[in-house]
Amino acid sequence: MSTPATPLIAVTMGDGAGVGPEVTTGALLDPSTTERCRPVVVGDAARLRLAASIAGVAAEIAPIGSVADAVFTPGRINVIDLGLLPADLPWGRVSPVAGDAAYQYVRVASELALRGEVQGICTAPLNKEALHAAGHLFPGHTELLAHLTGTEEVSMMLSTPKVKVVHVTTHIGLVDAVAKIEPGLVERTVRRGHRAIRGSGVESPRIGVCGINPHAGENGLFGHGEEAEKIVPAIEVLRADGIDARGPLPADTAFFLAGRGDYDLIVAMYHDQGHGPVKVLGIEAGVNITVGLPVIRTSVDHGTAFDIAGTGKAGVGSMIEAMRQAAELSVAA
């Protein structure tokens, strides 16, 4: 009886001036990664060699022309080498060249996914300032991938071993977030999260939906009735459809309840409401998942860490976890 194939995962190297090359190299040399999936990096072979040298690890960095050319053996890292970075690119500095290269890595990975050559994407961190300096005006990976795949609306999910959080709004100001939240958006976000949790093996997810105001408005005591106007109608529709969505919940207790197992997923209304509790659990515990795309996409839940880039000090635990979840959520072709 033959062993089932593991999924092919495109791994984007991220901003070459940050820790992306180091965490990519480290994670792909970890045996647990190669046991779960067949990773192909989209990036810069020379930068990966430099990162491996800095980390003091032995790696065969093998440029390939296509996914079909990849050979998976211990210690080998297959790279679709775009060759966009200069050899003297400084570590830890914003660079339009590195920002454009990071964009191109994601573009190529998206094309591979849309053609069915890979079953998932795992992204190392890019730098938003560098991305913008290169003329690519996207708030982050989530919006960039939606654009590249022609997806009208996606959601950001943060996944940890204890808590999973999907966000109704993400990279916009708090005042703008409250204005943007409306029942349709809340409903669609919950449905995307519900599908993702079911895809991970939970048949009937229990979903806790946060309020916007302190104490979820306390029956109109705080705020201007936002919960009743923007959230309650969505929950009513979802429950009528058989989805176990509960709330609006006070955000200051919702995450505690999820952590002890009462909920499989928490729905946060804005960026910091969801990110804050997850970051308390530790950067290496969190993985960023974009839900709603035509392909699975996971990412580390940390930035480019310019302060330690090129020093060999970057931890690879979050990237290994991101690879693990990409493999688990993807189905091999």
PDB file of C-alpha atoms in Angstrom, residues 41-295:
ATOM      1  CA  VAL A  41      10.418  28.405  -1.639  1.00  0.00           C
ATOM      2  CA  VAL A  42       9.690  31.368  -3.875  1.00  0.00           C
ATOM      3  CA  GLY A  43      12.508  33.797  -3.152  1.00  0.00           C
ATOM      4  CA  ASP A  44      16.202  34.469  -3.607  1.00  0.00           C
ATOM      5  CA  ALA A  45      18.637  31.542  -3.478  1.00  0.00           C
ATOM      6  CA  ALA A  46      21.693  33.676  -2.675  1.00  0.00           C
ATOM      7  CA  ARG A  47      19.947  35.310   0.286  1.00  0.00           C
ATOM      8  CA  LEU A  48      18.866  31.937   1.635  1.00  0.00           C
ATOM      9  CA  ARG A  49      22.473  30.680   1.377  1.00  0.00           C
ATOM     10  CA  LEU A  50      23.617  33.744   3.312  1.00  0.00           C
ATOM     11  CA  ALA A  51      20.946  33.139   5.959  1.00  0.00           C
ATOM     12  CA  ALA A  52      21.992  29.513   6.328  1.00  0.00           C
ATOM     13  CA  SER A  53      25.610  30.599   6.682  1.00  0.00           C
ATOM     14  CA  ILE A  54      24.718  33.147   9.369  1.00  0.00           C
ATOM     15  CA  ALA A  55      22.764  30.506  11.267  1.00  0.00           C
ATOM     16  CA  GLY A  56      25.638  28.055  10.924  1.00  0.00           C
ATOM     17  CA  VAL A  57      23.515  25.326   9.361  1.00  0.00           C
ATOM     18  CA  ALA A  58      24.294  23.068   6.425  1.00  0.00           C
ATOM     19  CA  ALA A  59      21.753  23.344   3.627  1.00  0.00           C
ATOM     20  CA  GLU A  60      21.672  22.583  -0.068  1.00  0.00           C
ATOM     21  CA  ILE A  61      19.918  25.616  -1.566  1.00  0.00           C
ATOM     22  CA  ALA A  62      18.777  24.275  -4.947  1.00  0.00           C
ATOM     23  CA  PRO A  63      17.359  26.659  -7.568  1.00  0.00           C
ATOM     24  CA  ILE A  64      14.624  25.077  -9.697  1.00  0.00           C
ATOM     25  CA  GLY A  65      12.677  26.269 -12.716  1.00  0.00           C
ATOM     26  CA  SER A  66       9.287  24.933 -11.663  1.00  0.00           C
ATOM     27  CA  VAL A  67       7.534  23.030  -8.885  1.00  0.00           C
ATOM     28  CA  ALA A  68       7.741  19.898 -11.022  1.00  0.00           C
ATOM     29  CA  ASP A  69      11.550  20.098 -10.862  1.00  0.00           C
ATOM     30  CA  ALA A  70      11.664  19.928  -7.059  1.00  0.00           C
ATOM     31  CA  VAL A  71      13.478  17.014  -5.432  1.00  0.00           C
ATOM     32  CA  PHE A  72      12.752  16.387  -1.777  1.00  0.00           C
ATOM     33  CA  THR A  73      15.670  15.014   0.190  1.00  0.00           C
ATOM     34  CA  PRO A  74      16.928  15.821   3.717  1.00  0.00           C
ATOM     35  CA  GLY A  75      18.901  19.065   3.902  1.00  0.00           C
ATOM     36  CA  ARG A  76      17.776  20.286   0.465  1.00  0.00           C
ATOM     37  CA  ILE A  77      15.716  23.465   0.037  1.00  0.00           C
ATOM     38  CA  ASN A  78      14.077  23.855  -3.385  1.00  0.00           C
ATOM     39  CA  VAL A  79      13.885  27.497  -4.509  1.00  0.00           C
ATOM     40  CA  ILE A  80      12.145  29.116  -7.433  1.00  0.00           C
ATOM     41  CA  ASP A  81      14.838  31.772  -7.585  1.00  0.00           C
ATOM     42  CA  LEU A  82      13.604  35.154  -8.792  1.00  0.00           C
ATOM     43  CA  GLY A  83      17.062  36.680  -8.252  1.00  0.00           C
ATOM     44  CA  LEU A  84      15.760  40.139  -7.376  1.00  0.00           C
ATOM     45  CA  LEU A  85      18.001  41.072  -4.439  1.00  0.00           C
ATOM     46  CA  PRO A  86      21.463  42.646  -4.731  1.00  0.00           C
ATOM     47  CA  ALA A  87      24.276  40.802  -2.978  1.00  0.00           C
ATOM     48  CA  ASP A  88      24.997  43.818  -0.771  1.00  0.00           C
ATOM     49  CA  LEU A  89      21.409  44.357   0.451  1.00  0.00           C
ATOM     50  CA  PRO A  90      21.819  45.523   4.072  1.00  0.00           C
ATOM     51  CA  TRP A  91      20.028  43.694   6.842  1.00  0.00           C
ATOM     52  CA  GLY A  92      17.524  45.543   9.000  1.00  0.00           C
ATOM     53  CA  ARG A  93      16.791  48.528   6.753  1.00  0.00           C
ATOM     54  CA  VAL A  94      13.720  49.483   4.749  1.00  0.00           C
ATOM     55  CA  SER A  95      14.462  48.891   1.069  1.00  0.00           C
ATOM     56  CA  PRO A  96      12.140  49.478  -1.903  1.00  0.00           C
ATOM     57  CA  VAL A  97      14.070  46.756  -3.749  1.00  0.00           C
ATOM     58  CA  ALA A  98      13.363  44.251  -0.982  1.00  0.00           C
ATOM     59  CA  GLY A  99       9.758  45.468  -0.792  1.00  0.00           C
ATOM     60  CA  ASP A 100       9.230  44.863  -4.506  1.00  0.00           C
ATOM     61  CA  ALA A 101      10.908  41.462  -4.298  1.00  0.00           C
ATOM     62  CA  ALA A 102       8.625  40.442  -1.416  1.00  0.00           C
ATOM     63  CA  TYR A 103       5.626  41.431  -3.544  1.00  0.00           C
ATOM     64  CA  GLN A 104       6.904  39.389  -6.488  1.00  0.00           C
ATOM     65  CA  TYR A 105       7.395  36.305  -4.305  1.00  0.00           C
ATOM     66  CA  VAL A 106       3.740  36.461  -3.230  1.00  0.00           C
ATOM     67  CA  ARG A 107       2.611  37.112  -6.802  1.00  0.00           C
ATOM     68  CA  VAL A 108       4.398  34.027  -8.121  1.00  0.00           C
ATOM     69  CA  ALA A 109       3.157  31.870  -5.228  1.00  0.00           C
ATOM     70  CA  SER A 110      -0.415  32.988  -5.928  1.00  0.00           C
ATOM     71  CA  GLU A 111      -0.040  32.070  -9.591  1.00  0.00           C
ATOM     72  CA  LEU A 112       1.271  28.635  -8.647  1.00  0.00           C
ATOM     73  CA  ALA A 113      -1.708  28.115  -6.351  1.00  0.00           C
ATOM     74  CA  LEU A 114      -4.277  29.286  -8.898  1.00  0.00           C
ATOM     75  CA  ARG A 115      -2.791  26.884 -11.464  1.00  0.00           C
ATOM     76  CA  GLY A 116      -3.056  24.060  -8.947  1.00  0.00           C
ATOM     77  CA  GLU A 117       0.699  23.462  -8.800  1.00  0.00           C
ATOM     78  CA  VAL A 118       0.689  23.895  -5.013  1.00  0.00           C
ATOM     79  CA  GLN A 119      -2.071  23.249  -2.493  1.00  0.00           C
ATOM     80  CA  GLY A 120      -1.149  25.922   0.021  1.00  0.00           C
ATOM     81  CA  ILE A 121       0.940  29.033   0.667  1.00  0.00           C
ATOM     82  CA  CYS A 122       3.003  29.836   3.760  1.00  0.00           C
ATOM     83  CA  THR A 123       4.421  33.349   3.986  1.00  0.00           C
ATOM     84  CA  ALA A 124       7.419  34.734   5.834  1.00  0.00           C
ATOM     85  CA  PRO A 125       6.950  38.358   7.000  1.00  0.00           C
ATOM     86  CA  LEU A 126       7.078  41.323   4.661  1.00  0.00           C
ATOM     87  CA  ASN A 127       7.605  44.946   5.660  1.00  0.00           C
ATOM     88  CA  LYS A 128       4.674  47.244   4.908  1.00  0.00           C
ATOM     89  CA  GLU A 129       6.844  50.366   4.669  1.00  0.00           C
ATOM     90  CA  ALA A 130       9.137  48.667   2.150  1.00  0.00           C
ATOM     91  CA  LEU A 131       6.143  47.309   0.234  1.00  0.00           C
ATOM     92  CA  HIS A 132       4.669  50.816  -0.026  1.00  0.00           C
ATOM     93  CA  ALA A 133       8.035  52.332  -0.956  1.00  0.00           C
ATOM     94  CA  ALA A 134       8.075  49.930  -3.902  1.00  0.00           C
ATOM     95  CA  GLY A 135       4.678  51.202  -5.045  1.00  0.00           C
ATOM     96  CA  HIS A 136       2.571  48.264  -3.838  1.00  0.00           C
ATOM     97  CA  LEU A 137      -0.025  49.992  -1.683  1.00  0.00           C
ATOM     98  CA  PHE A 138      -1.524  47.133   0.298  1.00  0.00           C
ATOM     99  CA  PRO A 139      -1.962  47.091   4.095  1.00  0.00           C
ATOM    100  CA  GLY A 140      -0.480  43.601   4.310  1.00  0.00           C
ATOM    101  CA  HIS A 141      -0.441  40.028   3.054  1.00  0.00           C
ATOM    102  CA  THR A 142      -4.161  39.482   3.574  1.00  0.00           C
ATOM    103  CA  GLU A 143      -5.268  42.260   1.244  1.00  0.00           C
ATOM    104  CA  LEU A 144      -2.465  41.549  -1.232  1.00  0.00           C
ATOM    105  CA  LEU A 145      -3.439  37.898  -1.589  1.00  0.00           C
ATOM    106  CA  ALA A 146      -7.096  38.818  -2.012  1.00  0.00           C
ATOM    107  CA  HIS A 147      -6.095  41.142  -4.863  1.00  0.00           C
ATOM    108  CA  LEU A 148      -3.805  38.616  -6.537  1.00  0.00           C
ATOM    109  CA  THR A 149      -6.363  35.806  -6.387  1.00  0.00           C
ATOM    110  CA  GLY A 150      -9.328  37.952  -7.409  1.00  0.00           C
ATOM    111  CA  THR A 151     -11.074  37.343  -4.085  1.00  0.00           C
ATOM    112  CA  GLU A 152     -13.584  40.030  -3.145  1.00  0.00           C
ATOM    113  CA  GLU A 153     -13.507  39.530   0.614  1.00  0.00           C
ATOM    114  CA  VAL A 154     -11.322  37.556   3.020  1.00  0.00           C
ATOM    115  CA  SER A 155     -10.796  37.417   6.757  1.00  0.00           C
ATOM    116  CA  MET A 156      -7.733  37.191   8.979  1.00  0.00           C
ATOM    117  CA  MET A 157      -7.683  34.353  11.479  1.00  0.00           C
ATOM    118  CA  LEU A 158      -5.104  33.975  14.232  1.00  0.00           C
ATOM    119  CA  SER A 159      -4.652  30.413  15.412  1.00  0.00           C
ATOM    120  CA  THR A 160      -2.943  29.249  18.595  1.00  0.00           C
ATOM    121  CA  PRO A 161      -3.119  25.913  20.409  1.00  0.00           C
ATOM    122  CA  LYS A 162      -5.522  27.486  22.934  1.00  0.00           C
ATOM    123  CA  VAL A 163      -7.481  30.176  21.065  1.00  0.00           C
ATOM    124  CA  LYS A 164      -8.539  30.833  17.475  1.00  0.00           C
ATOM    125  CA  VAL A 165      -9.714  34.309  16.458  1.00  0.00           C
ATOM    126  CA  VAL A 166     -11.196  35.606  13.206  1.00  0.00           C
ATOM    127  CA  HIS A 167     -11.442  39.361  12.612  1.00  0.00           C
ATOM    128  CA  VAL A 168     -14.350  41.321  11.167  1.00  0.00           C
ATOM    129  CA  THR A 169     -12.010  44.256  10.420  1.00  0.00           C
ATOM    130  CA  THR A 170      -8.210  44.400  10.518  1.00  0.00           C
ATOM    131  CA  HIS A 171      -5.850  47.052   9.174  1.00  0.00           C
ATOM    132  CA  ILE A 172      -7.956  50.191   9.515  1.00  0.00           C
ATOM    133  CA  GLY A 173      -8.300  52.773  12.271  1.00  0.00           C
ATOM    134  CA  LEU A 174     -10.622  52.103  15.184  1.00  0.00           C
ATOM    135  CA  VAL A 175     -13.149  54.795  14.238  1.00  0.00           C
ATOM    136  CA  ASP A 176     -13.197  53.506  10.657  1.00  0.00           C
ATOM    137  CA  ALA A 177     -13.571  49.931  11.898  1.00  0.00           C
ATOM    138  CA  VAL A 178     -16.680  50.732  13.932  1.00  0.00           C
ATOM    139  CA  ALA A 179     -18.162  52.517  10.931  1.00  0.00           C
ATOM    140  CA  LYS A 180     -17.405  49.577   8.639  1.00  0.00           C
ATOM    141  CA  ILE A 181     -18.924  46.895  10.849  1.00  0.00           C
ATOM    142  CA  GLU A 182     -22.442  45.967   9.732  1.00  0.00           C
ATOM    143  CA  PRO A 183     -24.591  42.811  10.005  1.00  0.00           C
ATOM    144  CA  GLY A 184     -23.713  41.483   6.547  1.00  0.00           C
ATOM    145  CA  LEU A 185     -19.971  41.757   7.159  1.00  0.00           C
ATOM    146  CA  VAL A 186     -20.296  40.143  10.587  1.00  0.00           C
ATOM    147  CA  GLU A 187     -22.342  37.294   9.133  1.00  0.00           C
ATOM    148  CA  ARG A 188     -19.923  36.641   6.255  1.00  0.00           C
ATOM    149  CA  THR A 189     -16.933  36.708   8.610  1.00  0.00           C
ATOM    150  CA  VAL A 190     -18.528  34.177  10.946  1.00  0.00           C
ATOM    151  CA  ARG A 191     -19.364  31.916   8.010  1.00  0.00           C
ATOM    152  CA  ARG A 192     -15.757  32.025   6.748  1.00  0.00           C
ATOM    153  CA  GLY A 193     -14.485  31.193  10.227  1.00  0.00           C
ATOM    154  CA  HIS A 194     -17.058  28.418  10.586  1.00  0.00           C
ATOM    155  CA  ARG A 195     -15.932  26.808   7.327  1.00  0.00           C
ATOM    156  CA  ALA A 196     -12.276  27.031   8.347  1.00  0.00           C
ATOM    157  CA  ILE A 197     -12.842  25.451  11.760  1.00  0.00           C
ATOM    158  CA  ARG A 198     -14.931  22.680  10.230  1.00  0.00           C
ATOM    159  CA  GLY A 199     -12.138  22.132   7.722  1.00  0.00           C
ATOM    160  CA  SER A 200      -9.779  21.531  10.638  1.00  0.00           C
ATOM    161  CA  GLY A 201     -11.964  18.675  11.850  1.00  0.00           C
ATOM    162  CA  VAL A 202     -14.456  20.300  14.278  1.00  0.00           C
ATOM    163  CA  GLU A 203     -17.871  19.156  13.078  1.00  0.00           C
ATOM    164  CA  SER A 204     -20.021  21.688  14.987  1.00  0.00           C
ATOM    165  CA  PRO A 205     -17.893  24.698  15.984  1.00  0.00           C
ATOM    166  CA  ARG A 206     -18.945  26.796  18.962  1.00  0.00           C
ATOM    167  CA  ILE A 207     -18.384  30.417  17.996  1.00  0.00           C
ATOM    168  CA  GLY A 208     -18.253  33.342  20.399  1.00  0.00           C
ATOM    169  CA  VAL A 209     -18.893  36.759  18.847  1.00  0.00           C
ATOM    170  CA  CYS A 210     -17.418  39.779  20.652  1.00  0.00           C
ATOM    171  CA  GLY A 211     -19.216  43.056  21.101  1.00  0.00           C
ATOM    172  CA  ILE A 212     -17.752  46.412  20.145  1.00  0.00           C
ATOM    173  CA  ASN A 213     -18.164  48.390  23.352  1.00  0.00           C
ATOM    174  CA  PRO A 214     -17.044  47.557  26.907  1.00  0.00           C
ATOM    175  CA  HIS A 215     -19.249  44.807  28.391  1.00  0.00           C
ATOM    176  CA  ALA A 216     -20.747  44.376  24.876  1.00  0.00           C
ATOM    177  CA  GLY A 217     -22.616  47.638  25.438  1.00  0.00           C
ATOM    178  CA  GLU A 218     -24.320  46.479  28.647  1.00  0.00           C
ATOM    179  CA  ASN A 219     -27.803  46.757  27.101  1.00  0.00           C
ATOM    180  CA  GLY A 220     -27.175  50.255  25.773  1.00  0.00           C
ATOM    181  CA  LEU A 221     -25.340  51.638  28.791  1.00  0.00           C
ATOM    182  CA  PHE A 222     -22.091  52.003  26.810  1.00  0.00           C
ATOM    183  CA  GLY A 223     -21.901  53.212  23.242  1.00  0.00           C
ATOM    184  CA  HIS A 224     -24.786  54.049  20.945  1.00  0.00           C
ATOM    185  CA  GLY A 225     -26.498  50.707  20.433  1.00  0.00           C
ATOM    186  CA  GLU A 226     -23.846  49.326  18.072  1.00  0.00           C
ATOM    187  CA  GLU A 227     -24.265  45.748  19.272  1.00  0.00           C
ATOM    188  CA  ALA A 228     -28.019  45.731  18.671  1.00  0.00           C
ATOM    189  CA  GLU A 229     -27.633  47.424  15.301  1.00  0.00           C
ATOM    190  CA  LYS A 230     -24.542  45.779  13.844  1.00  0.00           C
ATOM    191  CA  ILE A 231     -24.070  42.367  15.510  1.00  0.00           C
ATOM    192  CA  VAL A 232     -27.317  40.921  16.884  1.00  0.00           C
ATOM    193  CA  PRO A 233     -29.078  40.720  13.462  1.00  0.00           C
ATOM    194  CA  ALA A 234     -26.156  38.707  12.075  1.00  0.00           C
ATOM    195  CA  ILE A 235     -26.194  36.274  14.998  1.00  0.00           C
ATOM    196  CA  GLU A 236     -29.936  35.741  14.554  1.00  0.00           C
ATOM    197  CA  VAL A 237     -29.475  34.848  10.869  1.00  0.00           C
ATOM    198  CA  LEU A 238     -26.548  32.542  11.608  1.00  0.00           C
ATOM    199  CA  ARG A 239     -28.356  30.686  14.383  1.00  0.00           C
ATOM    200  CA  ALA A 240     -31.421  30.249  12.199  1.00  0.00           C
ATOM    201  CA  ASP A 241     -29.048  28.641   9.693  1.00  0.00           C
ATOM    202  CA  GLY A 242     -27.797  26.138  12.265  1.00  0.00           C
ATOM    203  CA  ILE A 243     -24.483  27.846  13.083  1.00  0.00           C
ATOM    204  CA  ASP A 244     -23.741  27.925  16.808  1.00  0.00           C
ATOM    205  CA  ALA A 245     -22.824  31.625  17.077  1.00  0.00           C
ATOM    206  CA  ARG A 246     -23.260  33.186  20.527  1.00  0.00           C
ATOM    207  CA  GLY A 247     -23.075  36.797  21.621  1.00  0.00           C
ATOM    208  CA  PRO A 248     -22.428  39.643  21.552  1.00  0.00           C
ATOM    209  CA  LEU A 249     -19.929  38.742  24.282  1.00  0.00           C
ATOM    210  CA  PRO A 250     -17.858  41.103  26.432  1.00  0.00           C
ATOM    211  CA  ALA A 251     -14.415  40.887  24.833  1.00  0.00           C
ATOM    212  CA  ASP A 252     -12.642  41.021  28.189  1.00  0.00           C
ATOM    213  CA  THR A 253     -14.033  37.601  29.144  1.00  0.00           C
ATOM    214  CA  ALA A 254     -14.576  35.968  25.745  1.00  0.00           C
ATOM    215  CA  PHE A 255     -10.935  34.994  25.330  1.00  0.00           C
ATOM    216  CA  PHE A 256     -10.734  33.515  28.820  1.00  0.00           C
ATOM    217  CA  LEU A 257     -13.775  31.373  28.036  1.00  0.00           C
ATOM    218  CA  ALA A 258     -12.238  30.255  24.744  1.00  0.00           C
ATOM    219  CA  GLY A 259      -8.963  29.445  26.467  1.00  0.00           C
ATOM    220  CA  ARG A 260     -10.684  27.067  28.876  1.00  0.00           C
ATOM    221  CA  GLY A 261     -12.482  25.359  25.995  1.00  0.00           C
ATOM    222  CA  ASP A 262     -15.949  26.934  25.886  1.00  0.00           C
ATOM    223  CA  TYR A 263     -15.508  28.163  22.303  1.00  0.00           C
ATOM    224  CA  ASP A 264     -13.723  26.812  19.227  1.00  0.00           C
ATOM    225  CA  LEU A 265     -13.518  30.270  17.643  1.00  0.00           C
ATOM    226  CA  ILE A 266     -13.797  33.874  18.789  1.00  0.00           C
ATOM    227  CA  VAL A 267     -14.934  36.592  16.374  1.00  0.00           C
ATOM    228  CA  ALA A 268     -13.161  39.893  17.077  1.00  0.00           C
ATOM    229  CA  MET A 269     -14.585  43.135  15.751  1.00  0.00           C
ATOM    230  CA  TYR A 270     -11.287  44.971  15.185  1.00  0.00           C
ATOM    231  CA  HIS A 271      -7.534  44.377  15.006  1.00  0.00           C
ATOM    232  CA  ASP A 272      -6.358  44.946  18.573  1.00  0.00           C
ATOM    233  CA  GLN A 273      -9.385  43.265  20.124  1.00  0.00           C
ATOM    234  CA  GLY A 274      -8.231  39.983  18.599  1.00  0.00           C
ATOM    235  CA  HIS A 275      -4.485  40.461  18.310  1.00  0.00           C
ATOM    236  CA  GLY A 276      -3.870  41.606  21.891  1.00  0.00           C
ATOM    237  CA  PRO A 277      -4.984  38.392  23.644  1.00  0.00           C
ATOM    238  CA  VAL A 278      -3.211  36.209  21.073  1.00  0.00           C
ATOM    239  CA  LYS A 279       0.077  38.100  21.435  1.00  0.00           C
ATOM    240  CA  VAL A 280      -0.076  37.614  25.216  1.00  0.00           C
ATOM    241  CA  LEU A 281       0.130  33.870  24.545  1.00  0.00           C
ATOM    242  CA  GLY A 282       3.463  34.439  22.798  1.00  0.00           C
ATOM    243  CA  ILE A 283       4.525  35.281  19.252  1.00  0.00           C
ATOM    244  CA  GLU A 284       5.662  31.732  18.527  1.00  0.00           C
ATOM    245  CA  ALA A 285       2.271  30.333  19.516  1.00  0.00           C
ATOM    246  CA  GLY A 286       0.342  32.284  16.892  1.00  0.00           C
ATOM    247  CA  VAL A 287      -0.181  31.599  13.212  1.00  0.00           C
ATOM    248  CA  ASN A 288      -1.928  33.958  10.799  1.00  0.00           C
ATOM    249  CA  ILE A 289      -4.390  32.239   8.436  1.00  0.00           C
ATOM    250  CA  THR A 290      -6.224  33.994   5.607  1.00  0.00           C
ATOM    251  CA  VAL A 291      -9.690  32.452   5.247  1.00  0.00           C
ATOM    252  CA  GLY A 292     -11.870  32.925   2.183  1.00  0.00           C
ATOM    253  CA  LEU A 293      -9.106  32.575  -0.427  1.00  0.00           C
ATOM    254  CA  PRO A 294      -9.243  29.815  -3.065  1.00  0.00           C
ATOM    255  CA  VAL A 295      -6.087  28.398  -1.444  1.00  0.00           C
TER     256      VAL A 295
END
